[in-house]
The first five atom37 places (N, CA, C, CB, O) and aatype in JSON, in Angstrom:
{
  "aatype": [20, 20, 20, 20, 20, 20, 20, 20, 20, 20, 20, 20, 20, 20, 20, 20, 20, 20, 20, 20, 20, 20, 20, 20, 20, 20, 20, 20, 20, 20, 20, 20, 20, 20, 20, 20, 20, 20, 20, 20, 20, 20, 20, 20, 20, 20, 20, 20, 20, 20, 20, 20, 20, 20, 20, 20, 20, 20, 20, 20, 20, 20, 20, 20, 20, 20, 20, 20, 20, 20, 20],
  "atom_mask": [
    [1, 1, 1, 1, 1],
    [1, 1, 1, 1, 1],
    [1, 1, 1, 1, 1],
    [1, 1, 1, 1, 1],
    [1, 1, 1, 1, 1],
    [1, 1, 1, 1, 1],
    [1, 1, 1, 1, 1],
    [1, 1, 1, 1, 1],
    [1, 1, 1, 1, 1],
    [1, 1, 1, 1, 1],
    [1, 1, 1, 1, 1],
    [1, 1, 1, 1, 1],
    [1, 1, 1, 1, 1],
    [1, 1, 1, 1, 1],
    [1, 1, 1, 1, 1],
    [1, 1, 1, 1, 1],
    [1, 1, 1, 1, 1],
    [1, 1, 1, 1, 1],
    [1, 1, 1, 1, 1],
    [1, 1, 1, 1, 1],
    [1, 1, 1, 1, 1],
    [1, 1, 1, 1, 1],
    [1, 1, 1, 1, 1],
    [1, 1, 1, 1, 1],
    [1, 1, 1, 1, 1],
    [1, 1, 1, 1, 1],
    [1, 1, 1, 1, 1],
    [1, 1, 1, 1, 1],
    [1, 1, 1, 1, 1],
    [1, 1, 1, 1, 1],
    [1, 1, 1, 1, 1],
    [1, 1, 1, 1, 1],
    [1, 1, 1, 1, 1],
    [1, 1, 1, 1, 1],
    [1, 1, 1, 1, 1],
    [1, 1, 1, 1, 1],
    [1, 1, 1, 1, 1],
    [1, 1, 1, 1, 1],
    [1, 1, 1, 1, 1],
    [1, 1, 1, 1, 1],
    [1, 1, 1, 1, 1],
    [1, 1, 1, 1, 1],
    [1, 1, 1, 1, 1],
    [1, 1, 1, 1, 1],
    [1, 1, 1, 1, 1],
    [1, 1, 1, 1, 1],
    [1, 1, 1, 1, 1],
    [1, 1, 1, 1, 1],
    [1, 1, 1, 1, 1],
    [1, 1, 1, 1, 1],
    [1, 1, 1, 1, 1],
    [1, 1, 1, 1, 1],
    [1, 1, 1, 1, 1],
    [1, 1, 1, 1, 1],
    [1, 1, 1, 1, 1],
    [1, 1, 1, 1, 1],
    [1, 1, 1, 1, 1],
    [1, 1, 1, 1, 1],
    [1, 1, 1, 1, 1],
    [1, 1, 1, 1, 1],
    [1, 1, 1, 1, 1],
    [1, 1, 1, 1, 1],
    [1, 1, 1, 1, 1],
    [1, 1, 1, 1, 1],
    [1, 1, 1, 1, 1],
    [1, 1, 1, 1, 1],
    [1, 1, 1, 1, 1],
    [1, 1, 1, 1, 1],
    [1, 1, 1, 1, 1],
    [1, 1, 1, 1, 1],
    [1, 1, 1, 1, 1]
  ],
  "atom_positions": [
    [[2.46, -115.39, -51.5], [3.35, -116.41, -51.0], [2.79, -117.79, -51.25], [3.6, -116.21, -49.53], [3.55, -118.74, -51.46]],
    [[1.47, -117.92, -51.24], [0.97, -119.06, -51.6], [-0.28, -119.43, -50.85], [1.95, -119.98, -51.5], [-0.61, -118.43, -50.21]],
    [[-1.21, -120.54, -50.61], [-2.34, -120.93, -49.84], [-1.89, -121.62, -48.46], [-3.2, -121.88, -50.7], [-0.72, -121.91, -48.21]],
    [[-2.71, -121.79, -47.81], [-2.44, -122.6, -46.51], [-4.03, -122.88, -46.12], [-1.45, -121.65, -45.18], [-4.9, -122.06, -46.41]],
    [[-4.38, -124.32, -45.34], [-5.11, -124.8, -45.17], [-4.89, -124.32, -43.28], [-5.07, -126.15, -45.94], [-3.9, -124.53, -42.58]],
    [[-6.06, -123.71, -42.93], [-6.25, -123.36, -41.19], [-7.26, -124.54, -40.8], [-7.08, -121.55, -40.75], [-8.1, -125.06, -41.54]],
    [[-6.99, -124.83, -39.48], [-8.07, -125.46, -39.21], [-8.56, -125.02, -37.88], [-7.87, -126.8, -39.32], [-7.73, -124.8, -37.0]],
    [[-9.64, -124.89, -37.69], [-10.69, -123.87, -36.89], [-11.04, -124.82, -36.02], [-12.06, -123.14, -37.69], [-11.5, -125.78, -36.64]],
    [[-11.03, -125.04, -34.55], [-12.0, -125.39, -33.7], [-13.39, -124.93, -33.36], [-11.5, -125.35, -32.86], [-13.85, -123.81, -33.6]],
    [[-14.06, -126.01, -32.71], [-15.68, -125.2, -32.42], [-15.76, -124.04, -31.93], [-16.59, -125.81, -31.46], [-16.79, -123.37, -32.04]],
    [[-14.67, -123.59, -31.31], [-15.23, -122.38, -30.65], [-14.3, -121.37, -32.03], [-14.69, -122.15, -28.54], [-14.24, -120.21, -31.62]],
    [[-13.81, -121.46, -33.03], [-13.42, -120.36, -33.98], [-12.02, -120.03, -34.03], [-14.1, -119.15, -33.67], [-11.49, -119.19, -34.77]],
    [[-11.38, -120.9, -33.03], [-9.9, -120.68, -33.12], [-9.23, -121.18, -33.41], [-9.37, -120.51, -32.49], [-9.24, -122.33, -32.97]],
    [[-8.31, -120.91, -34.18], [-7.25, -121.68, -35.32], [-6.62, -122.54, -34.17], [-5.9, -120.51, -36.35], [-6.27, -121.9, -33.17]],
    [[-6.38, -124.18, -34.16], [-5.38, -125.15, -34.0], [-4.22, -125.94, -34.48], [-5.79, -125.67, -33.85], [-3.34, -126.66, -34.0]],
    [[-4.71, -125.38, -35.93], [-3.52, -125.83, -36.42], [-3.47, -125.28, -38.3], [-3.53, -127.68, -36.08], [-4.36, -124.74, -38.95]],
    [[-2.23, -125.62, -38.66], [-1.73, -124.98, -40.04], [-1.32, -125.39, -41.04], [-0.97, -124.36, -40.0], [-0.53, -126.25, -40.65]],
    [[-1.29, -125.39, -42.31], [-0.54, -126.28, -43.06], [-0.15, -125.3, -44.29], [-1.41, -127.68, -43.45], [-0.68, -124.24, -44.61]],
    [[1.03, -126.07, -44.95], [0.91, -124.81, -46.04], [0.85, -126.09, -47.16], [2.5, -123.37, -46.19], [1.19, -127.27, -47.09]],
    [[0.18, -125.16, -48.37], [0.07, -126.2, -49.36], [0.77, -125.93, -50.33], [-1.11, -126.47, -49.81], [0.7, -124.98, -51.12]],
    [[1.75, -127.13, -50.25], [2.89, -126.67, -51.03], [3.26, -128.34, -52.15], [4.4, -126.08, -49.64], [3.21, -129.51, -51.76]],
    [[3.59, -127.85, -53.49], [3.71, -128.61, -54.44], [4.51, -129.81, -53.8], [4.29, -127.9, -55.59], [5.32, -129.45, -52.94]],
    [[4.44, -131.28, -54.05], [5.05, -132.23, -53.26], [5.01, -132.62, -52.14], [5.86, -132.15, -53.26], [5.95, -133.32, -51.75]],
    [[4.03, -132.34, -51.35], [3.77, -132.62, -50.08], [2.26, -132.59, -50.09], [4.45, -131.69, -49.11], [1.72, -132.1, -49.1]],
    [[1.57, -133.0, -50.98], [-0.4, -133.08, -51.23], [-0.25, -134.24, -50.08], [-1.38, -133.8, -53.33], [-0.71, -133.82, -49.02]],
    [[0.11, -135.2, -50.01], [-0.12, -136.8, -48.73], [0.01, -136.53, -48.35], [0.24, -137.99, -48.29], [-1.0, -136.88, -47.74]],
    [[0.77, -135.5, -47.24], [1.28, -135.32, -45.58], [0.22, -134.23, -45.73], [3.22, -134.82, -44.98], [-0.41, -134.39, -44.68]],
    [[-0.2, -133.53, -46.18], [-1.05, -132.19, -45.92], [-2.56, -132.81, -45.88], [-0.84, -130.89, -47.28], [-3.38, -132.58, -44.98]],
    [[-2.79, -133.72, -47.14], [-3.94, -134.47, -47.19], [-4.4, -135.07, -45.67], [-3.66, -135.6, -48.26], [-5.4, -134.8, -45.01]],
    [[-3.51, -135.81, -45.43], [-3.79, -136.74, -44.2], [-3.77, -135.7, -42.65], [-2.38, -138.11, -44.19], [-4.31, -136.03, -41.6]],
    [[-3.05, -134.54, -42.87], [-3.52, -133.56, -41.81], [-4.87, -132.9, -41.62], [-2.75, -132.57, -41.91], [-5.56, -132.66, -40.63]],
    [[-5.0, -132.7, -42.8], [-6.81, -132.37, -43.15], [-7.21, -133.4, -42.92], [-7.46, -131.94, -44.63], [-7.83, -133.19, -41.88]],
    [[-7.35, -134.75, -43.2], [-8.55, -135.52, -42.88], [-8.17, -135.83, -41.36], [-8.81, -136.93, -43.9], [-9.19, -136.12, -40.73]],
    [[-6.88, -135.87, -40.49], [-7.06, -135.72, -39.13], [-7.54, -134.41, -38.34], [-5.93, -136.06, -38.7], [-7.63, -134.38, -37.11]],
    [[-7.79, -133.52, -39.02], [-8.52, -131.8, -38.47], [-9.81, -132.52, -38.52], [-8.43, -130.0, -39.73], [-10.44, -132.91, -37.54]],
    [[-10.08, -132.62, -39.61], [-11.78, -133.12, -40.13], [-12.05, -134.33, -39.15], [-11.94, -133.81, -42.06], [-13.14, -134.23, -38.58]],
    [[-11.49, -135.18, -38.9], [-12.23, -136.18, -37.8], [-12.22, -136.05, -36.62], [-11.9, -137.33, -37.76], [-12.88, -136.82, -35.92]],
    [[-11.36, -134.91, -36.02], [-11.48, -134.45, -34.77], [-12.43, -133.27, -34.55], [-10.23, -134.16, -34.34], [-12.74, -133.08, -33.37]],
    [[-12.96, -132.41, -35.47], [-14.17, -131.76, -36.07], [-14.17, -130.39, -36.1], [-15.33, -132.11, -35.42], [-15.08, -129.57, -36.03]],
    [[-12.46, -130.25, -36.29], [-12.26, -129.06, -36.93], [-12.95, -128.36, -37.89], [-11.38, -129.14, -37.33], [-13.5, -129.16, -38.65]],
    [[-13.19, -127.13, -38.23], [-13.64, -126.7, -39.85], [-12.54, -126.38, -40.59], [-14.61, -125.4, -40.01], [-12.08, -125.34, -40.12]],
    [[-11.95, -126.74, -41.46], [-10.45, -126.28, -42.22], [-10.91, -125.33, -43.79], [-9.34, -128.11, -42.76], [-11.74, -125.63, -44.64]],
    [[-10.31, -124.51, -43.73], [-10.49, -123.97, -45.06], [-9.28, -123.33, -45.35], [-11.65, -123.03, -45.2], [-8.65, -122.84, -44.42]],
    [[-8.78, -123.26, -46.73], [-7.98, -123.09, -47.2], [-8.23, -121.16, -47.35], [-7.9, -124.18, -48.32], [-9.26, -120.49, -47.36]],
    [[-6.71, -120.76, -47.44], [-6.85, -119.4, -47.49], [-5.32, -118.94, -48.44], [-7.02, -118.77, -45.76], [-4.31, -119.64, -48.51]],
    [[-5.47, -117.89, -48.96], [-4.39, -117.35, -49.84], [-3.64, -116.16, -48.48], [-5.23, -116.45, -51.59], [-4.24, -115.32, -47.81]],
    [[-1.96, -116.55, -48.47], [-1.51, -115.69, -47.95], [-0.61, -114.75, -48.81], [-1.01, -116.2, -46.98], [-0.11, -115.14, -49.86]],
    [[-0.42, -113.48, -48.31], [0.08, -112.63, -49.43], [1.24, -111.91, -48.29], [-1.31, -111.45, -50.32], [1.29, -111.82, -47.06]],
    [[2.26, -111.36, -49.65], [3.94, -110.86, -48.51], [2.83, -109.67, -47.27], [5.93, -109.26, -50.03], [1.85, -108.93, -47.36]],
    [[3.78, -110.13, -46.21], [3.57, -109.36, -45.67], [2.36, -109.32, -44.59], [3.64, -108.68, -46.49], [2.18, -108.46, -43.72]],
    [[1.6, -110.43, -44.84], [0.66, -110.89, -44.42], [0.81, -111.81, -42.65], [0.28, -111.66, -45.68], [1.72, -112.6, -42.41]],
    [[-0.02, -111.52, -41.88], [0.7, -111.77, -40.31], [0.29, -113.42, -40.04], [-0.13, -110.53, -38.8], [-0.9, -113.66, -39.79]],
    [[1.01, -114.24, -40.09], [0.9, -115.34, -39.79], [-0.35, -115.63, -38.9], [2.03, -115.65, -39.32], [-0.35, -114.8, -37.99]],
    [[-1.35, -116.42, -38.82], [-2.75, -116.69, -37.83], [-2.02, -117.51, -36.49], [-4.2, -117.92, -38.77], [-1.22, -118.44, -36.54]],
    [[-2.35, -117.1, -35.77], [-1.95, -117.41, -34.46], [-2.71, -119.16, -33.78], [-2.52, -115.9, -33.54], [-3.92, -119.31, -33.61]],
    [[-2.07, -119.86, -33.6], [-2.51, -121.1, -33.07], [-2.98, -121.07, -31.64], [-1.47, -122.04, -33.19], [-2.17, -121.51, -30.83]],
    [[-3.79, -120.77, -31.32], [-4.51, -120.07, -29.97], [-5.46, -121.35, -29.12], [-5.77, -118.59, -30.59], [-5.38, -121.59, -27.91]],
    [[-6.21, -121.96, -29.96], [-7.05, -122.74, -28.98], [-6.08, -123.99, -28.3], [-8.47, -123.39, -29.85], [-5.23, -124.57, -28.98]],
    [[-6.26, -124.23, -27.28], [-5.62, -125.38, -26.8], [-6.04, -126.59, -25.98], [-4.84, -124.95, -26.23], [-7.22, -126.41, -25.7]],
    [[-5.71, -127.49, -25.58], [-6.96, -128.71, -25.12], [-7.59, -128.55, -24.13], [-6.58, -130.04, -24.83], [-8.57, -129.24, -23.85]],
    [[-7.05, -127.39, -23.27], [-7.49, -126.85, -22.07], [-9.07, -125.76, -22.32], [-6.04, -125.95, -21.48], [-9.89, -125.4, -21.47]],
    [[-9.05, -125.54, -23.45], [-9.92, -124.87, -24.06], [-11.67, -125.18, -23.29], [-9.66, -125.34, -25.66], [-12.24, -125.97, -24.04]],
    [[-12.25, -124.94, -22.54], [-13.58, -124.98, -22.21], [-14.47, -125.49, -23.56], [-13.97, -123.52, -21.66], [-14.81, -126.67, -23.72]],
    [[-14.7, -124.74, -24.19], [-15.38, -124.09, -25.57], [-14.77, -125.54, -26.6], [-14.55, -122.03, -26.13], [-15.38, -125.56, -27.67]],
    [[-14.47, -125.87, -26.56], [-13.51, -127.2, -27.49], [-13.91, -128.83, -26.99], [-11.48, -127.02, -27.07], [-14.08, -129.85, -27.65]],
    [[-14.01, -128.5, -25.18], [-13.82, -129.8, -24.83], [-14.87, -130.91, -25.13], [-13.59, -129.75, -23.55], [-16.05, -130.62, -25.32]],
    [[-14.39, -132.28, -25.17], [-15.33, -133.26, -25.76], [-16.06, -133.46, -24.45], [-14.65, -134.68, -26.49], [-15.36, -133.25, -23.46]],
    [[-17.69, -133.92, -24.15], [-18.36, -134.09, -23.29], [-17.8, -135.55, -22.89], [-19.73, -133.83, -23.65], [-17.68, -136.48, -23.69]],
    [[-17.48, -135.6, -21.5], [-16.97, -137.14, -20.83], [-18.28, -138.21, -21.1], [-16.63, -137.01, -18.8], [-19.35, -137.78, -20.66]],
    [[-18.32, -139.24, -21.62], [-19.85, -140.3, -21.45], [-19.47, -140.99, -20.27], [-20.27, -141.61, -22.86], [-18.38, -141.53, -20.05]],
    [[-20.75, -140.89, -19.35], [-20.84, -141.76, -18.09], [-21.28, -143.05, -18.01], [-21.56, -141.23, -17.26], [-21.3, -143.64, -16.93]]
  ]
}
């Protein structure tokens, strides 16, 4: 079906998705470099028919994710 870029939080759970699709490199680009500065790990992956969509699981409530408050 084609590639898609995941992007992984610290604790390993997908937050978010993109598919990489011909004509849309700027809106996908600029989603990756907003994964990447919030300090996602993103890597691109090949999906094939039939293949089960990755589940968007971590959320801001996330323990394991959260940014340390500075006092």
């Amino acid at each position: 079906q084609g590639f898609m870029y995941l992007a992984k939080r610290p604790c390993g759970k997908v937050s978010a998705m993109a598919w990489d699709d011909a004509g849309y490199e700027k809106s996908t680009a600029n989603s990756v470099a907003r994964w990447l500065r919030r300090g996602d790990e993103v890597e691109r992956v090949e999906v094939f028919k039939g293949d089960p969509m990755p589940e968007t699981i971590c959320r801001p409530e996330c323990d394991n994710c959260k940014t340390p408050t500075l006092k």
